[in-house]
mmCIF file of C-alpha atoms and ligand atoms in Angstrom:
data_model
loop_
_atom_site.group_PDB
_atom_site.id
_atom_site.type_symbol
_atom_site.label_atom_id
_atom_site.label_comp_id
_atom_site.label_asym_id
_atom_site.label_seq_id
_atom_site.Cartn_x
_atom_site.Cartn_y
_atom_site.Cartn_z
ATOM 1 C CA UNK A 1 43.270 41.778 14.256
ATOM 2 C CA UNK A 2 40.894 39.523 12.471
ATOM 3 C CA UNK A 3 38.226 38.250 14.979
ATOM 4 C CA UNK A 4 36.307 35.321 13.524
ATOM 5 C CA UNK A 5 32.982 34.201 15.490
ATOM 6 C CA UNK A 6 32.388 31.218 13.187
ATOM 7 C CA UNK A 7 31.751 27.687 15.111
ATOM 8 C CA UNK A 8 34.932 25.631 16.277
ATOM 9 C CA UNK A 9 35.913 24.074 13.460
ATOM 10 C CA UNK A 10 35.179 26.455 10.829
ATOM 11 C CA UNK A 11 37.391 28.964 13.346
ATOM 12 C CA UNK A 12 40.258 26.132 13.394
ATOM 13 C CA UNK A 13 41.084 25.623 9.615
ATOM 14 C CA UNK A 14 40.641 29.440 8.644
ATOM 15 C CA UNK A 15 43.400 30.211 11.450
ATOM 16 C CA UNK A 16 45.545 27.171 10.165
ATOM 17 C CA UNK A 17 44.883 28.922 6.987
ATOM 18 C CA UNK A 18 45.189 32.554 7.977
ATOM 19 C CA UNK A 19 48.447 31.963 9.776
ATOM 20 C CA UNK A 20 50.140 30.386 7.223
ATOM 21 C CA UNK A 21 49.130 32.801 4.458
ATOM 22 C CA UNK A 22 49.023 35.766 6.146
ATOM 23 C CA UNK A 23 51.007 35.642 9.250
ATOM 24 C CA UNK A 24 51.073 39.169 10.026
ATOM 25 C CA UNK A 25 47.476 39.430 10.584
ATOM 26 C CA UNK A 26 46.492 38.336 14.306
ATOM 27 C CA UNK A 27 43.532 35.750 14.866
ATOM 28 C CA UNK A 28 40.929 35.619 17.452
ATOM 29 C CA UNK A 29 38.452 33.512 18.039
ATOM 30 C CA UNK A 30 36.033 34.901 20.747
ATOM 31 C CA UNK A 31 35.372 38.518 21.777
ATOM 32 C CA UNK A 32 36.201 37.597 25.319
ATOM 33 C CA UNK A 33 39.558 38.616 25.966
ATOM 34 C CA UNK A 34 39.924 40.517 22.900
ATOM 35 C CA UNK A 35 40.493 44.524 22.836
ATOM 36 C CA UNK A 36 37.841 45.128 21.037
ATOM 37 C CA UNK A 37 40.405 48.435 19.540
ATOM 38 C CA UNK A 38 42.268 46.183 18.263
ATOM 39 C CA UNK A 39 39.151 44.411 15.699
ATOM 40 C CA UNK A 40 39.949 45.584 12.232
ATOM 41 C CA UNK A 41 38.083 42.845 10.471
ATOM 42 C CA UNK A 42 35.480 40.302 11.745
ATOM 43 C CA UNK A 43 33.757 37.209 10.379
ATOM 44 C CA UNK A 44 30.342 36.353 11.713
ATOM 45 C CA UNK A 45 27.246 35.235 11.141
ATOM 46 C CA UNK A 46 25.285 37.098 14.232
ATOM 47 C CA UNK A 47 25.580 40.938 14.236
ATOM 48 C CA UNK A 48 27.145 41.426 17.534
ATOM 49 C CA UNK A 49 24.944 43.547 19.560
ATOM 50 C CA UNK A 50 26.347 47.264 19.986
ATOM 51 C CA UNK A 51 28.870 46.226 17.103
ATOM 52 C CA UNK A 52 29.200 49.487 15.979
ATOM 53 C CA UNK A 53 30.184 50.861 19.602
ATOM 54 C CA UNK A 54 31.817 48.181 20.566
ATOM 55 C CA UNK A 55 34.369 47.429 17.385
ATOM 56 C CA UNK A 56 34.862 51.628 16.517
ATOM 57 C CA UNK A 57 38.254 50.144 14.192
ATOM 58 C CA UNK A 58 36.553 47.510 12.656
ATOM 59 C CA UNK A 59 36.803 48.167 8.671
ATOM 60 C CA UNK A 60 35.101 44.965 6.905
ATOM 61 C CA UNK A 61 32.768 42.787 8.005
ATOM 62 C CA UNK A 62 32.187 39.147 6.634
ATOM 63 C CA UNK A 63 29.466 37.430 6.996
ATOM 64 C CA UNK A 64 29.468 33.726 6.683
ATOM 65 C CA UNK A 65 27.186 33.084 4.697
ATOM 66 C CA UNK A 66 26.107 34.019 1.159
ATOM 67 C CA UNK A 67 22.899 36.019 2.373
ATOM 68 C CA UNK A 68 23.264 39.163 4.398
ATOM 69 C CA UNK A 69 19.398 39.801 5.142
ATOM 70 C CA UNK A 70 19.777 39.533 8.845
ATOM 71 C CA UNK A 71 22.469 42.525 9.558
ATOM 72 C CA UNK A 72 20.701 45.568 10.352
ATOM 73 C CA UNK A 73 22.606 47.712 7.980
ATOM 74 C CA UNK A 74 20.479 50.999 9.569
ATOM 75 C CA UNK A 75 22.948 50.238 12.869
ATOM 76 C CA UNK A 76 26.030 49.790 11.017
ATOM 77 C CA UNK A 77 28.582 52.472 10.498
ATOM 78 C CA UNK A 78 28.590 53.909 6.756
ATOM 79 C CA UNK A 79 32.044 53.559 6.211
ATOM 80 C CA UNK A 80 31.948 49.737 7.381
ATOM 81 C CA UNK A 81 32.571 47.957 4.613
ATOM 82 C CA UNK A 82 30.313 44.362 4.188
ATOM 83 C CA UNK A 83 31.068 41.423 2.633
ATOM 84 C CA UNK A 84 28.553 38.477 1.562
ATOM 85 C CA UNK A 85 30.210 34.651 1.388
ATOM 86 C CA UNK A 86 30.505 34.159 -2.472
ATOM 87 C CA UNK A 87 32.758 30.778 -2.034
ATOM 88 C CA UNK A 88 33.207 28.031 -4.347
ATOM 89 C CA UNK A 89 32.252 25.654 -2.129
ATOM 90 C CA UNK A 90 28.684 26.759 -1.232
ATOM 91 C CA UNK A 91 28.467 27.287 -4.704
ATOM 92 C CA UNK A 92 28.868 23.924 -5.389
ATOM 93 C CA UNK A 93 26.409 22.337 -2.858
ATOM 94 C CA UNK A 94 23.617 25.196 -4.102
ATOM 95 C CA UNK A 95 23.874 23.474 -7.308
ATOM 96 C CA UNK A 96 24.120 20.090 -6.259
ATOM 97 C CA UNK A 97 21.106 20.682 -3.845
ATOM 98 C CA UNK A 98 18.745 22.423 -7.528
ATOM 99 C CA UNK A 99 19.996 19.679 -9.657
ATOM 100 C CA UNK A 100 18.867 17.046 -7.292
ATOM 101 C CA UNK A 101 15.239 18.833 -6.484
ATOM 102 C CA UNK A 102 14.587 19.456 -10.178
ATOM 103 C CA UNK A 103 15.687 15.569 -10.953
ATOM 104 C CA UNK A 104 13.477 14.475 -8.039
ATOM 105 C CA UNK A 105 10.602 16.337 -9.364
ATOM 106 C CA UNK A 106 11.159 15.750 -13.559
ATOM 107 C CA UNK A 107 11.761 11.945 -12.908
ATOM 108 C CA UNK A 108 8.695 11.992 -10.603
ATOM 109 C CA UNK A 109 10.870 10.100 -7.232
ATOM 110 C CA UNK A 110 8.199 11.494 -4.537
ATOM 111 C CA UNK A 111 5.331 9.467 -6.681
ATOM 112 C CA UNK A 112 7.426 6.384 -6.908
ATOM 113 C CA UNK A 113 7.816 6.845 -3.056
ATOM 114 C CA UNK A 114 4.485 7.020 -2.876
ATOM 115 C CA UNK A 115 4.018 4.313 -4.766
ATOM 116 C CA UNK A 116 6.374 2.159 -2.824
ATOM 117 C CA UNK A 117 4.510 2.339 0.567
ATOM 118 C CA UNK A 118 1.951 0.558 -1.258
ATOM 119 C CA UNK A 119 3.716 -1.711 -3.091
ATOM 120 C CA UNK A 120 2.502 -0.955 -6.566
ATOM 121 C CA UNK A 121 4.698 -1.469 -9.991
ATOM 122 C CA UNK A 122 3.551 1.227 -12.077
ATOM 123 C CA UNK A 123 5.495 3.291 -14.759
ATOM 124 C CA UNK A 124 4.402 6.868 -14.750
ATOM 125 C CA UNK A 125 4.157 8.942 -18.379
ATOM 126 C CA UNK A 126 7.247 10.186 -18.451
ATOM 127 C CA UNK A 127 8.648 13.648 -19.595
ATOM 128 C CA UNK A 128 11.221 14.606 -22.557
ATOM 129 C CA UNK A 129 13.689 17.477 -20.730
ATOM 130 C CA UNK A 130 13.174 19.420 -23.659
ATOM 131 C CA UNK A 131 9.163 19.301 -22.410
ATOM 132 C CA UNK A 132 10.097 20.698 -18.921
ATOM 133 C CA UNK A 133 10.686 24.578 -18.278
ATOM 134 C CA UNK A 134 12.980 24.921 -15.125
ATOM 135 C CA UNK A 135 13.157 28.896 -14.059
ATOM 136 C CA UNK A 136 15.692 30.441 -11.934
ATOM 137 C CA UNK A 137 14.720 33.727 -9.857
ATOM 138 C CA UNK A 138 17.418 35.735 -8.909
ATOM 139 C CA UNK A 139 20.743 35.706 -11.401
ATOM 140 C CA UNK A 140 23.263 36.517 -9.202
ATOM 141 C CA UNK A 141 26.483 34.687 -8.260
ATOM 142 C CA UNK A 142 24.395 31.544 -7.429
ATOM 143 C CA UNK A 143 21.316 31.912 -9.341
ATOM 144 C CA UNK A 144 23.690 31.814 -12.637
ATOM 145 C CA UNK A 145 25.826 28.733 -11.045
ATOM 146 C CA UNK A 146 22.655 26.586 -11.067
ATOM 147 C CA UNK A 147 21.493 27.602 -14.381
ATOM 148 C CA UNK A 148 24.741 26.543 -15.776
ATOM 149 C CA UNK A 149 24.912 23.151 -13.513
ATOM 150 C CA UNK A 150 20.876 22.728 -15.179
ATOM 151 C CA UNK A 151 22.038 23.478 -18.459
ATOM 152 C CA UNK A 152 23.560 19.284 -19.309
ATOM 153 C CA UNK A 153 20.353 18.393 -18.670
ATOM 154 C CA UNK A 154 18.463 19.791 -21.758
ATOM 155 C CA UNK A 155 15.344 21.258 -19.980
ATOM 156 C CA UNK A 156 14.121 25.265 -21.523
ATOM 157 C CA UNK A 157 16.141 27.345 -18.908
ATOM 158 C CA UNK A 158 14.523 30.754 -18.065
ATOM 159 C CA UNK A 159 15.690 33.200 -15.855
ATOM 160 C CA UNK A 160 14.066 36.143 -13.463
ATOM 161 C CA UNK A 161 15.437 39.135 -11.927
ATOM 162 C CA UNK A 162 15.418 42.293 -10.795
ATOM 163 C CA UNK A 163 17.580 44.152 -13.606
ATOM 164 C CA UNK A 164 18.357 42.512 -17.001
ATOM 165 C CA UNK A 165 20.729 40.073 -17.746
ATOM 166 C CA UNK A 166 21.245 38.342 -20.919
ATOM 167 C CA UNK A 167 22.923 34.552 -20.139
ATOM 168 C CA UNK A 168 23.771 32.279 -22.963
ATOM 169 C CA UNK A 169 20.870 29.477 -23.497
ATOM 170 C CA UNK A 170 18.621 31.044 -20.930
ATOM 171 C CA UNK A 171 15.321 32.738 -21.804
ATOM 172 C CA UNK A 172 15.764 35.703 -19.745
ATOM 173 C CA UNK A 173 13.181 38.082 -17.929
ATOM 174 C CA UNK A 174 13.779 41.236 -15.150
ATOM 175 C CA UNK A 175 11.368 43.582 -13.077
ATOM 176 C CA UNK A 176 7.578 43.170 -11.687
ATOM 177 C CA UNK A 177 6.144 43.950 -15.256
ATOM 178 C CA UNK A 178 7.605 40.346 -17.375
ATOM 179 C CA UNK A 179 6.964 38.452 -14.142
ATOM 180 C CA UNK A 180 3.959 36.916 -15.128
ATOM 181 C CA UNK A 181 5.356 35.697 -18.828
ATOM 182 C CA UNK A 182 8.246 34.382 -17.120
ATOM 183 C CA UNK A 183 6.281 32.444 -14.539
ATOM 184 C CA UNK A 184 3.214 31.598 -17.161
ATOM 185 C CA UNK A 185 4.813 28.336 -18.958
ATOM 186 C CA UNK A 186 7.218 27.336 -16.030
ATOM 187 C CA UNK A 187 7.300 23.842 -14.477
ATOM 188 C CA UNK A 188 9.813 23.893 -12.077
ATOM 189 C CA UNK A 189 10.737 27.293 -10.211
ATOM 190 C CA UNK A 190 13.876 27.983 -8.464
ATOM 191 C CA UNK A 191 13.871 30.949 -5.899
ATOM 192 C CA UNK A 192 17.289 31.918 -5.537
ATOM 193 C CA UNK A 193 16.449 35.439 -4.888
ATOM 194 C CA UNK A 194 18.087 37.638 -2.236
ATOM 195 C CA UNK A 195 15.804 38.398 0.764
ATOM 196 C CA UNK A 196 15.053 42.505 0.538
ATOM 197 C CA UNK A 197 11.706 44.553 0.695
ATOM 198 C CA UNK A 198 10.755 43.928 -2.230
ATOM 199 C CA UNK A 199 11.256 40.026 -2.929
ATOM 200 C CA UNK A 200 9.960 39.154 1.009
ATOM 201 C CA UNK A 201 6.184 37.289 0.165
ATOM 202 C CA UNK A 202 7.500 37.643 -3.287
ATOM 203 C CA UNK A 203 6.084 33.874 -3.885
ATOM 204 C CA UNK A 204 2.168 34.444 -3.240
ATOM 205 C CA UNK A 205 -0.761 32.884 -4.389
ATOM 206 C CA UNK A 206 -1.110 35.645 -7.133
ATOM 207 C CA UNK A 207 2.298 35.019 -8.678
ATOM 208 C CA UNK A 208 1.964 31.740 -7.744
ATOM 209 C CA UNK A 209 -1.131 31.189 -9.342
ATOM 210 C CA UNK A 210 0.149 32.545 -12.804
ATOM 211 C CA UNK A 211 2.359 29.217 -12.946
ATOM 212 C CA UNK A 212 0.878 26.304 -14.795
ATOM 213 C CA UNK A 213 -1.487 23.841 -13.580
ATOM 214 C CA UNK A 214 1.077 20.968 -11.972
ATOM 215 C CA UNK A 215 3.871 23.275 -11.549
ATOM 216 C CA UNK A 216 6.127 22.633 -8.547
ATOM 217 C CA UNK A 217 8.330 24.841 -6.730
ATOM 218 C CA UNK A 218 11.752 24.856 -5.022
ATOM 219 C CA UNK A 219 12.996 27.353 -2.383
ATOM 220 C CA UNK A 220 16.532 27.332 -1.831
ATOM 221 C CA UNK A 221 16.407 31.228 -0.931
ATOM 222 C CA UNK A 222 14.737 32.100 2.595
ATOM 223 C CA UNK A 223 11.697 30.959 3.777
ATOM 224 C CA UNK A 224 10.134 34.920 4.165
ATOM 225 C CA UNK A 225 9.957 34.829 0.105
ATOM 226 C CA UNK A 226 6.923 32.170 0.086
ATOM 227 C CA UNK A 227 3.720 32.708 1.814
ATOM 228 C CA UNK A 228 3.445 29.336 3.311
ATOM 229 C CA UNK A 229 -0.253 29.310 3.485
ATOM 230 C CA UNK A 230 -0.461 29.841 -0.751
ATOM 231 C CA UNK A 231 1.325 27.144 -0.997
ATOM 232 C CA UNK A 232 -0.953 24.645 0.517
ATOM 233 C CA UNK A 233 -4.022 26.304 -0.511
ATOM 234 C CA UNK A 234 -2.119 25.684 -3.773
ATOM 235 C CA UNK A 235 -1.254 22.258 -3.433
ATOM 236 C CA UNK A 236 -4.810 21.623 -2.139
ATOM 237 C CA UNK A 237 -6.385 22.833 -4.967
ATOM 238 C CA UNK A 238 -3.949 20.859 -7.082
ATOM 239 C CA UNK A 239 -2.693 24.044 -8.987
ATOM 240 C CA UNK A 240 0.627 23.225 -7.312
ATOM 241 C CA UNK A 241 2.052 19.221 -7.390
ATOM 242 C CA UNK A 242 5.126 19.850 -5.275
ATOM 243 C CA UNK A 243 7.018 21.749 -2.939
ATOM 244 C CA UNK A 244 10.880 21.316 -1.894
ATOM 245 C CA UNK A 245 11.559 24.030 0.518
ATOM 246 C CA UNK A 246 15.280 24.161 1.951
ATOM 247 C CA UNK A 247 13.913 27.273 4.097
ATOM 248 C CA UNK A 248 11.164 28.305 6.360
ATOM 249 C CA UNK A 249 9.840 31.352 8.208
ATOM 250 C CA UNK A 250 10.270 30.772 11.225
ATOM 251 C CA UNK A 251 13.258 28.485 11.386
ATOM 252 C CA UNK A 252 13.393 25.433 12.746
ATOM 253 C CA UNK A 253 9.952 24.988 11.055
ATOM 254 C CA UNK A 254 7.462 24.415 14.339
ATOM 255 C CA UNK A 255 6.019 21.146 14.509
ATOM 256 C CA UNK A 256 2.718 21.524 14.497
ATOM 257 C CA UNK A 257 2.882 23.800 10.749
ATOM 258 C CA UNK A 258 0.997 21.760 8.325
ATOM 259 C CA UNK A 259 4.064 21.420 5.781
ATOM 260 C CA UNK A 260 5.545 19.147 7.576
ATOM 261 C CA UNK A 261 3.081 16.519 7.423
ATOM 262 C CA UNK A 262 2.011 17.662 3.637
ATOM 263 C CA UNK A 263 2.286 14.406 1.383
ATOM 264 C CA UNK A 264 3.674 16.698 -1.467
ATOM 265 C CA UNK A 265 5.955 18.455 0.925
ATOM 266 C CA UNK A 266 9.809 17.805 1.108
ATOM 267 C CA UNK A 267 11.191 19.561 3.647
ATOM 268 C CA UNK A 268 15.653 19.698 4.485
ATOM 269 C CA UNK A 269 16.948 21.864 7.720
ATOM 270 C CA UNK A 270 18.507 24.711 5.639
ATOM 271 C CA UNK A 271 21.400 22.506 4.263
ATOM 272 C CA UNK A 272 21.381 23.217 0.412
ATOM 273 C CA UNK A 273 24.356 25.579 0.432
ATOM 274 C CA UNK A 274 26.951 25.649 4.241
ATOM 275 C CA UNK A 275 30.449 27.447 3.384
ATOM 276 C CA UNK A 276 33.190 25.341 3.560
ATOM 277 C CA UNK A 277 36.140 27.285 5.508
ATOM 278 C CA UNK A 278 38.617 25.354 3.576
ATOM 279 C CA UNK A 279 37.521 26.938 0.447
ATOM 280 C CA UNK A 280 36.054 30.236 2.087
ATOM 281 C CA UNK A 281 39.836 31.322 3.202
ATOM 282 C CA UNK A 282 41.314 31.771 0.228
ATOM 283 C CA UNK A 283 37.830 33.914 -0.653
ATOM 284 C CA UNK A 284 38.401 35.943 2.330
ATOM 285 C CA UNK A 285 42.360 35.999 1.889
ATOM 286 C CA UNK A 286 41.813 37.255 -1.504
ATOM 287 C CA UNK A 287 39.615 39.910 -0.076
ATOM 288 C CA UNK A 288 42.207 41.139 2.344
ATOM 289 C CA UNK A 289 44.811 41.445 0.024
ATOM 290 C CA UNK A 290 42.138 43.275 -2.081
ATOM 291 C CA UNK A 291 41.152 45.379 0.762
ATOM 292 C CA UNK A 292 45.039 46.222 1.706
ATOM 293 C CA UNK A 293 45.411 47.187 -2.323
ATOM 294 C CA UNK A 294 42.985 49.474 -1.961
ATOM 295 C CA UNK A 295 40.468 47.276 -4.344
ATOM 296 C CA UNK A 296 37.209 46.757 -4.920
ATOM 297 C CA UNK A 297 36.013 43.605 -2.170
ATOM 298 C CA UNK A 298 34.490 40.755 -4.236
ATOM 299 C CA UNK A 299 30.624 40.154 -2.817
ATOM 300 C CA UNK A 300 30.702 43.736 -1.186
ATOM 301 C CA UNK A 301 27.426 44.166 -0.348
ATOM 302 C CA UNK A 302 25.837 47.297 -1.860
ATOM 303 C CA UNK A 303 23.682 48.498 1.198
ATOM 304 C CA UNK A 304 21.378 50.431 -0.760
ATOM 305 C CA UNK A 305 19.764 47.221 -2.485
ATOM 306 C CA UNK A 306 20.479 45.190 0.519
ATOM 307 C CA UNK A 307 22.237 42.274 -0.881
HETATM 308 C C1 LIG B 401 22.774 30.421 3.970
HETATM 309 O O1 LIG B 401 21.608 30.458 3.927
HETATM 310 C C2 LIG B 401 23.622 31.477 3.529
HETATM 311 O O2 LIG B 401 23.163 32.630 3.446
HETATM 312 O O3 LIG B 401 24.785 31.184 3.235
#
């Protein structure tokens, strides 16, 4: 049985889906009713409490969406198998959502806003692409989609993780140590990295503070990597110009934290990247076929480096 705790809708077209492609398997949509024996694979975004106790035949376990930082791995069973969202869809939006921030900020929008409220005509300096560093941290699935979605646009492309990766046209960097070169003569940063340990405050005002003067930053990642109070210390101080943050810690954002009334602040609801079920079936369908073959699962999480 495949149990699938996604919302409604999301619940409606992967059973359309799942029935037609894969009749044998049986759907479910809510865990009332359901013997939990029966639970060989779930979908889910929530970790059901007592999941391990309560689903002892469950075998793989999706998760909706393309992070997996919230599961408490420690209270899964080792033999569970996990499986992050890596879905064209999401994909897609992830780099529709960078291309649009780092257009925003390169073709200066927020001071034309600005500009607008009070009514004054006045071209800015602008900026040749080729004059703009854009940096990516975190080159996995999504982190290399954007690079490659930046990469018509003609800025100098530069990429950060944790082990090294060599991508065509990108200046790459790994590890602590080349952190500060990669971050030294960056104007636009991406954080695209996966939430673990080690990358959680990841975007302080140390590292922060090794960008250039006027840099600006995007977080499309969670909001846990950024220290939110470096960041307006930072924009105070004008080492910073502007912030687009997708994500917060906490989430929803409470309304009396100072970012959301920061004039150099653009804040979205943790929209850059939702999966789309009609494209995230066939990801999952492959996966069960996979799984059935005896395969390796595509955007198996390895539980050891938590992502
Ligand atoms: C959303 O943040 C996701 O992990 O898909």
């Amino acid at each position: 049985m495949f149990l699938c705790l996604a919302d409604g809708n999301r619940s409606e077209v992967l059973r359309r889906i799942l029935e037609e492609r894969m009749p044998e398997i049986t759907f479910a949509e809510r865990e009332s009713g359901v013997d939990p024996h029966a639970v060989r694979f779930m979908l889910t975004w929530e970790q059901p409490v007592h999941l391990a106790d309560l689903y002892p035949n469950l075998e793989v376990l999706f998760c909706i969406g393309a992070g997996v930082d919230h599961f408490a791995f420690d209270s899964l069973p080792s033999r569970l198998r996990v499986v992050r969202m890596v879905e064209p869809g999401l994909t897609e939006q992830m780099q529709h959502y960078a291309v649009m921030g780092v257009l925003t900020l390169a073709r200066d929008l927020p001071a034309y806003q600005a500009q607008q409220r009070e009514c004054i005509w006045r071209q800015l300096p602008s900026r040749t692409p080729a004059s703009l560093c854009v940096s990516v941290m975190g080159l996995g699935h999504i982190g290399r989609a954007v690079l490659e979605a930046l990469r018509q646009f003609g800025y100098r492309l530069r990429g950060w993780s944790r082990t090294p990766h060599v991508i065509e046209g990108v200046d790459c960097y790994s590890g602590p140590e080349e952190l500060p070169r990669f971050l030294a003569e960056t104007n636009i940063l991406i954080c695209l990295l996966p939430l673990t340990d080690e990358t959680r405050g990841l975007l302080s005002v140390e590292t922060l503070s090794t960008l250039p003067r006027g840099a600006s930053v995007i977080n499309m990642a969670r909001g846990a990597h950024l220290v939110q109070e470096a960041v307006v210390t930072l924009l105070d101080s004008n080492h910073l110009d502007r912030v687009i943050l997708d994500v917060t810690d906490p989430e929803p954002l409470p309304p009396q934290n100072p970012l959301w009334k920061h004039e150099r602040v653009i804040i979205t609801p943790h929209i850059a990247g939702n999966t789309i079920m009609e494209s995230a079936a066939g990801y999952i369908i492959a996966n069960l076929d996979r799984y059935r073959k005896g395969l390796l699962l595509d955007g198996e999480v390895d539980r050891h480096k938590g992502y």
